[in-house]
C-alpha cells in the first residue's frame, strides 16, 4: 500500500489580509492532520477486504481519521476547509444525496463491465458497448433534470431521480441472471442518476456560505470521489465473498473436496479478468477437468454474486431518496444570492 504525502495545496499559506497584521503563516497542524486522517481512511478502505467490514480496526481507521481532521478544522481559527458551510441544511442534503448516489454511479461502470465479460462472455469491445447503453437514459434524463432545476429547484429532481434510480437498479439486479446483453434495466437506473446528478451538484455549489466558489466545489468533489471509493471497496468485498461462497458450493456439488474447492473458489474470485469462460484451468487431473466442465455454472454464480452488488446500489439510492426528503425545497436565484 502506498500513501502519498499531502499535496502542496494542503500546506496552506495565508496572506496577511486574512491573518491581520500578523505575518503570513503555514497551517502545519492542519496539513499534518490531512495526511494522517486521509492516510488512515485509505488504510481502512484498502485493508477492509483482509480485516473484514465487521472489524473494529477497519472502522476505527475510516471514521477515526476523518473525525480527527474535522474536529481540528471546526476549532481552528484558520481552517483549510470551512466545514461550517454544512450548517446550511440544503447544502448538507445536496452533498449527502451526492454521496450515496456516487456510491452507485462510479462503481457500476467497473462491476457492469466485469459482469459483461465474465457472465455474458462478452469481448472487451462488447463490454464497452454494454456500458455505452448507460448513457441513453442518462443523457436524456440529464436534460430533463436541468429543466426541473430551473423551474422548480433541486428537490423535485433529486426525489424523482433517486426513486427512479433505486427502482432501476433493483430491476436490473433481478435481470442479471438472465444472461442477456439487452434484456436488462440499465436504462432506467442510469436515467434516475441523470435526473439528479446535475441539479444536486449545481444546488450545492450555489449555496456557498462565507466560502469561496473553489472551496465549495472542492468539498462537493471530495464528497463525490470519496463516496465512489467507498462504494468500490464495499461492493468489491461483497462481490468477492459472495462469489467465493457460490463457486465453492458449485465445486463441492461436482465432487471437489471441501478444502480444495474453497481454495479454487478463492483463486477464481480474486483473478477474474473478464475471460474466465475462454481460459479454463490448465492441467489434466480430475479436478481440472471438473472445473472446466463447471465454467457455465461458475459464470452463473458470478452473475448471482453481482445481484447482491446491484441490490446494494439500489439500497444506496433508497437512502439518498430518504435524505432528499429533508431538502427545504428553496431555490437559489440571482436575486436571493445577491
mmCIF file of C-alpha atoms in Angstrom:
data_model
loop_
_atom_site.group_PDB
_atom_site.id
_atom_site.type_symbol
_atom_site.label_atom_id
_atom_site.label_comp_id
_atom_site.label_asym_id
_atom_site.label_seq_id
_atom_site.Cartn_x
_atom_site.Cartn_y
_atom_site.Cartn_z
ATOM 1 C CA UNK A 1 0.000 0.000 0.000
ATOM 2 C CA UNK A 2 1.347 3.437 -0.881
ATOM 3 C CA UNK A 3 0.359 6.594 0.959
ATOM 4 C CA UNK A 4 1.390 9.757 -0.831
ATOM 5 C CA UNK A 5 2.369 12.864 1.151
ATOM 6 C CA UNK A 6 -0.033 15.802 1.200
ATOM 7 C CA UNK A 7 -0.027 17.880 -1.946
ATOM 8 C CA UNK A 8 1.303 21.464 -1.816
ATOM 9 C CA UNK A 9 -2.273 22.780 -1.795
ATOM 10 C CA UNK A 10 -2.725 21.383 1.717
ATOM 11 C CA UNK A 11 0.259 23.322 3.026
ATOM 12 C CA UNK A 12 -1.853 26.434 3.122
ATOM 13 C CA UNK A 13 -0.191 29.821 3.093
ATOM 14 C CA UNK A 14 -2.441 32.523 4.448
ATOM 15 C CA UNK A 15 -1.778 36.093 3.296
ATOM 16 C CA UNK A 16 -1.670 38.994 5.747
ATOM 17 C CA UNK A 17 -5.108 40.146 4.608
ATOM 18 C CA UNK A 18 -6.556 37.034 6.211
ATOM 19 C CA UNK A 19 -4.370 36.847 9.282
ATOM 20 C CA UNK A 20 -4.478 40.515 10.116
ATOM 21 C CA UNK A 21 -1.299 42.333 10.981
ATOM 22 C CA UNK A 22 0.469 39.119 11.844
ATOM 23 C CA UNK A 23 2.975 37.694 9.462
ATOM 24 C CA UNK A 24 1.969 35.107 6.907
ATOM 25 C CA UNK A 25 1.927 31.561 8.247
ATOM 26 C CA UNK A 26 1.824 27.894 7.335
ATOM 27 C CA UNK A 27 -1.012 25.807 8.777
ATOM 28 C CA UNK A 28 1.238 22.883 9.602
ATOM 29 C CA UNK A 29 -1.156 21.177 12.075
ATOM 30 C CA UNK A 30 -3.942 21.152 9.504
ATOM 31 C CA UNK A 31 -1.662 19.749 6.813
ATOM 32 C CA UNK A 32 -0.374 17.058 9.162
ATOM 33 C CA UNK A 33 -3.911 16.059 10.118
ATOM 34 C CA UNK A 34 -4.905 15.878 6.453
ATOM 35 C CA UNK A 35 -2.036 13.461 5.860
ATOM 36 C CA UNK A 36 -2.810 11.367 8.935
ATOM 37 C CA UNK A 37 -6.612 11.473 8.573
ATOM 38 C CA UNK A 38 -6.778 10.645 4.879
ATOM 39 C CA UNK A 39 -3.982 8.105 5.301
ATOM 40 C CA UNK A 40 -5.928 6.263 7.993
ATOM 41 C CA UNK A 41 -9.069 6.382 5.850
ATOM 42 C CA UNK A 42 -7.251 4.937 2.834
ATOM 43 C CA UNK A 43 -5.691 2.280 5.069
ATOM 44 C CA UNK A 44 -9.103 1.265 6.390
ATOM 45 C CA UNK A 45 -10.609 1.049 2.901
ATOM 46 C CA UNK A 46 -7.707 -0.910 1.444
ATOM 47 C CA UNK A 47 -7.489 -3.353 4.339
ATOM 48 C CA UNK A 48 -11.237 -3.901 4.665
ATOM 49 C CA UNK A 49 -11.037 -6.961 2.452
ATOM 50 C CA UNK A 50 -8.463 -8.519 4.773
ATOM 51 C CA UNK A 51 -9.683 -7.293 8.143
ATOM 52 C CA UNK A 52 -13.377 -7.510 7.245
ATOM 53 C CA UNK A 53 -16.046 -4.822 7.341
ATOM 54 C CA UNK A 54 -17.099 -6.027 10.779
ATOM 55 C CA UNK A 55 -13.638 -5.341 12.192
ATOM 56 C CA UNK A 56 -13.187 -2.572 14.753
ATOM 57 C CA UNK A 57 -9.818 -1.726 13.190
ATOM 58 C CA UNK A 58 -11.443 -1.113 9.784
ATOM 59 C CA UNK A 59 -13.964 1.398 11.072
ATOM 60 C CA UNK A 60 -11.524 2.965 13.528
ATOM 61 C CA UNK A 61 -9.251 3.831 10.610
ATOM 62 C CA UNK A 62 -12.042 5.030 8.308
ATOM 63 C CA UNK A 63 -14.003 7.064 10.821
ATOM 64 C CA UNK A 64 -11.166 7.970 13.183
ATOM 65 C CA UNK A 65 -9.038 9.687 10.565
ATOM 66 C CA UNK A 66 -11.876 11.866 9.344
ATOM 67 C CA UNK A 67 -13.107 12.628 12.860
ATOM 68 C CA UNK A 68 -9.731 13.950 13.992
ATOM 69 C CA UNK A 69 -9.404 16.195 10.952
ATOM 70 C CA UNK A 70 -12.963 17.541 11.186
ATOM 71 C CA UNK A 71 -12.633 18.246 14.895
ATOM 72 C CA UNK A 72 -9.481 20.253 14.329
ATOM 73 C CA UNK A 73 -10.955 22.182 11.384
ATOM 74 C CA UNK A 74 -14.030 23.190 13.391
ATOM 75 C CA UNK A 75 -11.943 24.509 16.276
ATOM 76 C CA UNK A 76 -9.114 26.292 14.498
ATOM 77 C CA UNK A 77 -9.199 29.974 13.579
ATOM 78 C CA UNK A 78 -7.929 29.463 10.046
ATOM 79 C CA UNK A 79 -9.280 26.131 8.734
ATOM 80 C CA UNK A 80 -8.237 24.562 5.475
ATOM 81 C CA UNK A 81 -11.921 23.918 4.706
ATOM 82 C CA UNK A 82 -14.830 25.840 6.214
ATOM 83 C CA UNK A 83 -16.825 22.883 7.442
ATOM 84 C CA UNK A 84 -19.396 25.275 8.904
ATOM 85 C CA UNK A 85 -20.846 25.504 5.404
ATOM 86 C CA UNK A 86 -22.626 22.239 6.259
ATOM 87 C CA UNK A 87 -24.814 24.197 8.675
ATOM 88 C CA UNK A 88 -26.937 25.051 5.653
ATOM 89 C CA UNK A 89 -29.436 22.189 5.523
ATOM 90 C CA UNK A 90 -29.888 22.324 1.773
ATOM 91 C CA UNK A 91 -26.127 22.157 1.225
ATOM 92 C CA UNK A 92 -25.817 19.213 3.609
ATOM 93 C CA UNK A 93 -28.702 17.373 1.946
ATOM 94 C CA UNK A 94 -27.264 18.005 -1.520
ATOM 95 C CA UNK A 95 -23.921 16.525 -0.503
ATOM 96 C CA UNK A 96 -25.477 13.570 1.308
ATOM 97 C CA UNK A 97 -27.562 12.754 -1.776
ATOM 98 C CA UNK A 98 -24.452 13.049 -3.944
ATOM 99 C CA UNK A 99 -22.547 10.797 -1.548
ATOM 100 C CA UNK A 100 -24.971 7.877 -1.738
ATOM 101 C CA UNK A 101 -25.584 8.419 -5.455
ATOM 102 C CA UNK A 102 -21.880 8.266 -6.257
ATOM 103 C CA UNK A 103 -21.614 5.042 -4.266
ATOM 104 C CA UNK A 104 -23.609 3.546 -7.149
ATOM 105 C CA UNK A 105 -22.770 5.723 -10.152
ATOM 106 C CA UNK A 106 -18.982 5.299 -10.365
ATOM 107 C CA UNK A 107 -18.665 1.655 -9.182
ATOM 108 C CA UNK A 108 -21.357 0.481 -11.609
ATOM 109 C CA UNK A 109 -19.019 1.033 -14.561
ATOM 110 C CA UNK A 110 -16.484 -1.400 -13.146
ATOM 111 C CA UNK A 111 -18.907 -4.071 -11.952
ATOM 112 C CA UNK A 112 -21.094 -3.964 -15.060
ATOM 113 C CA UNK A 113 -18.029 -4.260 -17.288
ATOM 114 C CA UNK A 114 -16.686 -7.282 -15.413
ATOM 115 C CA UNK A 115 -20.152 -8.852 -15.350
ATOM 116 C CA UNK A 116 -20.475 -8.435 -19.116
ATOM 117 C CA UNK A 117 -17.112 -10.045 -19.804
ATOM 118 C CA UNK A 118 -17.404 -12.913 -17.326
ATOM 119 C CA UNK A 119 -21.072 -13.839 -17.178
ATOM 120 C CA UNK A 120 -22.099 -12.725 -20.676
ATOM 121 C CA UNK A 121 -18.862 -13.940 -22.325
ATOM 122 C CA UNK A 122 -18.554 -10.523 -23.953
ATOM 123 C CA UNK A 123 -15.370 -9.286 -25.569
ATOM 124 C CA UNK A 124 -13.844 -6.021 -24.286
ATOM 125 C CA UNK A 125 -15.441 -4.193 -27.228
ATOM 126 C CA UNK A 126 -18.834 -5.703 -26.468
ATOM 127 C CA UNK A 127 -18.447 -4.801 -22.806
ATOM 128 C CA UNK A 128 -17.693 -1.223 -23.843
ATOM 129 C CA UNK A 129 -20.878 -1.210 -25.923
ATOM 130 C CA UNK A 130 -22.783 -2.549 -22.917
ATOM 131 C CA UNK A 131 -21.520 0.415 -20.895
ATOM 132 C CA UNK A 132 -22.451 2.783 -23.706
ATOM 133 C CA UNK A 133 -26.107 1.787 -23.271
ATOM 134 C CA UNK A 134 -25.979 3.520 -19.879
ATOM 135 C CA UNK A 135 -25.844 6.914 -21.471
ATOM 136 C CA UNK A 136 -29.021 6.551 -23.483
ATOM 137 C CA UNK A 137 -31.100 7.039 -20.368
ATOM 138 C CA UNK A 138 -28.503 9.163 -18.588
ATOM 139 C CA UNK A 139 -28.108 11.740 -21.355
ATOM 140 C CA UNK A 140 -31.835 12.255 -21.926
ATOM 141 C CA UNK A 141 -32.637 12.433 -18.210
ATOM 142 C CA UNK A 142 -29.824 14.926 -17.559
ATOM 143 C CA UNK A 143 -31.514 17.439 -19.827
ATOM 144 C CA UNK A 144 -34.813 16.881 -18.078
ATOM 145 C CA UNK A 145 -33.195 17.264 -14.654
ATOM 146 C CA UNK A 146 -31.706 20.601 -15.656
ATOM 147 C CA UNK A 147 -35.108 21.917 -16.719
ATOM 148 C CA UNK A 148 -36.656 20.798 -13.423
ATOM 149 C CA UNK A 149 -33.880 22.610 -11.537
ATOM 150 C CA UNK A 150 -34.543 25.842 -13.440
ATOM 151 C CA UNK A 151 -38.290 25.752 -12.907
ATOM 152 C CA UNK A 152 -38.812 24.121 -9.513
ATOM 153 C CA UNK A 153 -35.439 23.774 -7.818
ATOM 154 C CA UNK A 154 -33.281 20.769 -6.958
ATOM 155 C CA UNK A 155 -35.612 18.944 -4.555
ATOM 156 C CA UNK A 156 -38.103 17.539 -7.117
ATOM 157 C CA UNK A 157 -35.285 16.384 -9.390
ATOM 158 C CA UNK A 158 -33.470 14.654 -6.549
ATOM 159 C CA UNK A 159 -36.624 12.934 -5.270
ATOM 160 C CA UNK A 160 -37.623 11.663 -8.698
ATOM 161 C CA UNK A 161 -34.074 10.725 -9.680
ATOM 162 C CA UNK A 162 -33.259 8.750 -6.540
ATOM 163 C CA UNK A 163 -36.597 6.918 -6.632
ATOM 164 C CA UNK A 164 -36.247 6.049 -10.325
ATOM 165 C CA UNK A 165 -32.626 5.016 -9.864
ATOM 166 C CA UNK A 166 -33.418 2.764 -6.902
ATOM 167 C CA UNK A 167 -36.180 1.011 -8.833
ATOM 168 C CA UNK A 168 -33.952 0.712 -11.901
ATOM 169 C CA UNK A 169 -31.048 -0.847 -10.033
ATOM 170 C CA UNK A 170 -33.352 -3.285 -8.242
ATOM 171 C CA UNK A 171 -34.961 -4.377 -11.513
ATOM 172 C CA UNK A 172 -31.552 -4.566 -13.177
ATOM 173 C CA UNK A 173 -30.262 -6.803 -10.385
ATOM 174 C CA UNK A 174 -33.187 -9.156 -10.881
ATOM 175 C CA UNK A 175 -32.355 -9.492 -14.586
ATOM 176 C CA UNK A 176 -28.634 -10.225 -14.238
ATOM 177 C CA UNK A 177 -29.170 -13.976 -14.139
ATOM 178 C CA UNK A 178 -30.994 -13.866 -17.475
ATOM 179 C CA UNK A 179 -27.510 -13.528 -19.021
ATOM 180 C CA UNK A 180 -28.838 -11.227 -21.730
ATOM 181 C CA UNK A 181 -26.979 -8.218 -23.066
ATOM 182 C CA UNK A 182 -30.160 -6.275 -23.810
ATOM 183 C CA UNK A 183 -32.961 -7.652 -21.609
ATOM 184 C CA UNK A 184 -31.993 -5.507 -18.604
ATOM 185 C CA UNK A 185 -32.993 -2.293 -16.846
ATOM 186 C CA UNK A 186 -29.779 -0.300 -17.015
ATOM 187 C CA UNK A 187 -31.519 2.489 -18.959
ATOM 188 C CA UNK A 188 -33.919 3.169 -16.093
ATOM 189 C CA UNK A 189 -31.190 3.040 -13.444
ATOM 190 C CA UNK A 190 -28.971 5.500 -15.251
ATOM 191 C CA UNK A 191 -31.890 7.766 -16.150
ATOM 192 C CA UNK A 192 -32.550 8.163 -12.439
ATOM 193 C CA UNK A 193 -28.957 9.202 -11.779
ATOM 194 C CA UNK A 194 -29.023 11.523 -14.771
ATOM 195 C CA UNK A 195 -32.074 13.275 -13.352
ATOM 196 C CA UNK A 196 -30.477 14.149 -10.016
ATOM 197 C CA UNK A 197 -26.741 14.485 -10.584
ATOM 198 C CA UNK A 198 -26.565 17.942 -12.170
ATOM 199 C CA UNK A 199 -29.333 19.510 -10.016
ATOM 200 C CA UNK A 200 -27.779 18.278 -6.764
ATOM 201 C CA UNK A 201 -24.286 19.405 -7.763
ATOM 202 C CA UNK A 202 -25.435 22.804 -9.018
ATOM 203 C CA UNK A 203 -27.616 23.496 -5.998
ATOM 204 C CA UNK A 204 -24.774 22.589 -3.613
ATOM 205 C CA UNK A 205 -22.262 24.861 -5.342
ATOM 206 C CA UNK A 206 -24.729 27.757 -5.379
ATOM 207 C CA UNK A 207 -25.129 27.606 -1.594
ATOM 208 C CA UNK A 208 -21.682 28.849 -0.566
ATOM 209 C CA UNK A 209 -21.991 30.443 2.886
ATOM 210 C CA UNK A 210 -18.965 32.563 3.761
ATOM 211 C CA UNK A 211 -16.868 30.366 1.489
ATOM 212 C CA UNK A 212 -15.418 30.755 -1.976
ATOM 213 C CA UNK A 213 -16.650 29.010 -5.078
ATOM 214 C CA UNK A 214 -13.480 26.947 -5.305
ATOM 215 C CA UNK A 215 -13.757 25.903 -1.667
ATOM 216 C CA UNK A 216 -17.355 24.699 -2.021
ATOM 217 C CA UNK A 217 -16.567 22.969 -5.305
ATOM 218 C CA UNK A 218 -13.667 21.226 -3.595
ATOM 219 C CA UNK A 219 -15.993 19.961 -0.866
ATOM 220 C CA UNK A 220 -18.538 18.551 -3.319
ATOM 221 C CA UNK A 221 -15.862 16.913 -5.461
ATOM 222 C CA UNK A 222 -14.234 15.381 -2.396
ATOM 223 C CA UNK A 223 -17.584 14.013 -1.258
ATOM 224 C CA UNK A 224 -18.241 12.500 -4.674
ATOM 225 C CA UNK A 225 -14.819 10.906 -5.082
ATOM 226 C CA UNK A 226 -14.695 9.638 -1.519
ATOM 227 C CA UNK A 227 -18.126 8.053 -1.910
ATOM 228 C CA UNK A 228 -17.035 6.358 -5.125
ATOM 229 C CA UNK A 229 -14.003 4.913 -3.347
ATOM 230 C CA UNK A 230 -16.136 3.602 -0.504
ATOM 231 C CA UNK A 231 -18.598 2.098 -2.977
ATOM 232 C CA UNK A 232 -15.846 0.257 -4.850
ATOM 233 C CA UNK A 233 -14.392 -1.054 -1.583
ATOM 234 C CA UNK A 234 -17.709 -2.185 -0.100
ATOM 235 C CA UNK A 235 -19.155 -3.714 -3.254
ATOM 236 C CA UNK A 236 -15.827 -5.263 -4.213
ATOM 237 C CA UNK A 237 -15.610 -7.046 -0.886
ATOM 238 C CA UNK A 238 -19.237 -8.118 -1.201
ATOM 239 C CA UNK A 239 -18.707 -9.471 -4.726
ATOM 240 C CA UNK A 240 -15.552 -11.391 -3.822
ATOM 241 C CA UNK A 241 -17.012 -13.037 -0.736
ATOM 242 C CA UNK A 242 -20.298 -13.961 -2.417
ATOM 243 C CA UNK A 243 -18.511 -15.340 -5.475
ATOM 244 C CA UNK A 244 -16.254 -17.492 -3.286
ATOM 245 C CA UNK A 245 -19.239 -18.898 -1.400
ATOM 246 C CA UNK A 246 -21.230 -19.710 -4.529
ATOM 247 C CA UNK A 247 -18.335 -21.164 -6.542
ATOM 248 C CA UNK A 248 -17.271 -23.219 -3.546
ATOM 249 C CA UNK A 249 -20.772 -24.684 -3.347
ATOM 250 C CA UNK A 250 -20.822 -25.428 -7.077
ATOM 251 C CA UNK A 251 -17.483 -27.238 -6.995
ATOM 252 C CA UNK A 252 -18.453 -29.282 -3.952
ATOM 253 C CA UNK A 253 -21.607 -30.474 -5.691
ATOM 254 C CA UNK A 254 -19.351 -31.596 -8.561
ATOM 255 C CA UNK A 255 -17.325 -33.761 -6.185
ATOM 256 C CA UNK A 256 -14.338 -31.499 -5.454
ATOM 257 C CA UNK A 257 -13.138 -31.954 -1.831
ATOM 258 C CA UNK A 258 -14.147 -29.231 0.595
ATOM 259 C CA UNK A 259 -10.753 -27.677 1.347
ATOM 260 C CA UNK A 260 -9.624 -27.801 -2.268
ATOM 261 C CA UNK A 261 -12.909 -26.373 -3.549
ATOM 262 C CA UNK A 262 -12.546 -23.375 -1.223
ATOM 263 C CA UNK A 263 -9.009 -22.654 -2.407
ATOM 264 C CA UNK A 264 -10.055 -22.910 -6.049
ATOM 265 C CA UNK A 265 -13.076 -20.666 -5.436
ATOM 266 C CA UNK A 266 -10.877 -18.004 -3.838
ATOM 267 C CA UNK A 267 -8.455 -18.176 -6.745
ATOM 268 C CA UNK A 268 -11.260 -17.775 -9.288
ATOM 269 C CA UNK A 269 -12.908 -14.904 -7.423
ATOM 270 C CA UNK A 270 -9.686 -12.953 -6.993
ATOM 271 C CA UNK A 271 -8.400 -13.432 -10.527
ATOM 272 C CA UNK A 272 -11.472 -12.519 -12.539
ATOM 273 C CA UNK A 273 -10.247 -10.739 -15.659
ATOM 274 C CA UNK A 274 -13.207 -10.958 -17.984
ATOM 275 C CA UNK A 275 -12.131 -14.100 -19.820
ATOM 276 C CA UNK A 276 -12.924 -16.802 -17.299
ATOM 277 C CA UNK A 277 -15.018 -18.675 -19.877
ATOM 278 C CA UNK A 278 -12.379 -18.763 -22.595
ATOM 279 C CA UNK A 279 -9.397 -19.724 -20.422
ATOM 280 C CA UNK A 280 -10.060 -22.845 -18.474
ATOM 281 C CA UNK A 281 -7.641 -24.095 -15.836
ATOM 282 C CA UNK A 282 -4.511 -25.841 -17.014
ATOM 283 C CA UNK A 283 -3.816 -29.447 -16.107
ATOM 284 C CA UNK A 284 -5.255 -32.816 -16.890
ATOM 285 C CA UNK A 285 -6.304 -34.143 -13.485
ATOM 286 C CA UNK A 286 -9.900 -34.884 -12.488
ATOM 287 C CA UNK A 287 -10.211 -31.619 -10.541
ATOM 288 C CA UNK A 288 -9.077 -29.521 -13.517
ATOM 289 C CA UNK A 289 -11.493 -31.400 -15.745
ATOM 290 C CA UNK A 290 -14.320 -30.819 -13.282
ATOM 291 C CA UNK A 291 -13.589 -27.087 -13.193
ATOM 292 C CA UNK A 292 -13.593 -26.858 -16.985
ATOM 293 C CA UNK A 293 -16.940 -28.649 -17.099
ATOM 294 C CA UNK A 294 -18.312 -26.281 -14.442
ATOM 295 C CA UNK A 295 -17.475 -22.973 -16.144
ATOM 296 C CA UNK A 296 -21.070 -22.361 -17.251
ATOM 297 C CA UNK A 297 -22.260 -22.826 -13.668
ATOM 298 C CA UNK A 298 -19.437 -20.584 -12.402
ATOM 299 C CA UNK A 299 -20.494 -17.832 -14.810
ATOM 300 C CA UNK A 300 -23.996 -18.060 -13.326
ATOM 301 C CA UNK A 301 -22.507 -17.988 -9.812
ATOM 302 C CA UNK A 302 -20.748 -14.753 -10.718
ATOM 303 C CA UNK A 303 -23.982 -13.277 -12.077
ATOM 304 C CA UNK A 304 -25.787 -14.183 -8.850
ATOM 305 C CA UNK A 305 -22.983 -12.607 -6.816
ATOM 306 C CA UNK A 306 -23.344 -9.425 -8.847
ATOM 307 C CA UNK A 307 -27.018 -9.331 -7.942
ATOM 308 C CA UNK A 308 -26.019 -8.562 -4.348
ATOM 309 C CA UNK A 309 -23.850 -5.702 -5.595
ATOM 310 C CA UNK A 310 -26.616 -4.156 -7.673
ATOM 311 C CA UNK A 311 -29.166 -4.564 -4.905
ATOM 312 C CA UNK A 312 -26.653 -2.758 -2.709
ATOM 313 C CA UNK A 313 -26.608 0.099 -5.225
ATOM 314 C CA UNK A 314 -30.397 0.200 -5.127
ATOM 315 C CA UNK A 315 -30.249 0.452 -1.328
ATOM 316 C CA UNK A 316 -27.768 3.339 -1.589
ATOM 317 C CA UNK A 317 -30.236 5.219 -3.791
ATOM 318 C CA UNK A 318 -33.076 4.355 -1.400
ATOM 319 C CA UNK A 319 -31.088 6.083 1.340
ATOM 320 C CA UNK A 320 -30.454 9.029 -0.987
ATOM 321 C CA UNK A 321 -34.207 9.292 -1.608
ATOM 322 C CA UNK A 322 -34.972 9.429 2.116
ATOM 323 C CA UNK A 323 -32.317 12.116 2.552
ATOM 324 C CA UNK A 324 -33.692 14.159 -0.364
ATOM 325 C CA UNK A 325 -36.974 14.497 1.535
ATOM 326 C CA UNK A 326 -35.099 16.645 4.058
ATOM 327 C CA UNK A 327 -34.228 19.266 1.443
ATOM 328 C CA UNK A 328 -36.031 22.520 2.279
ATOM 329 C CA UNK A 329 -37.059 22.994 -1.352
ATOM 330 C CA UNK A 330 -35.782 26.553 -1.548
ATOM 331 C CA UNK A 331 -34.145 27.805 -4.711
ATOM 332 C CA UNK A 332 -31.011 29.875 -5.139
ATOM 333 C CA UNK A 333 -31.670 32.698 -7.556
ATOM 334 C CA UNK A 334 -29.625 35.662 -8.638
ATOM 335 C CA UNK A 335 -31.799 37.972 -6.551
ATOM 336 C CA UNK A 336 -31.661 35.862 -3.383
ATOM 337 C CA UNK A 337 -27.928 35.291 -3.608
ATOM 338 C CA UNK A 338 -27.054 38.830 -4.430
#
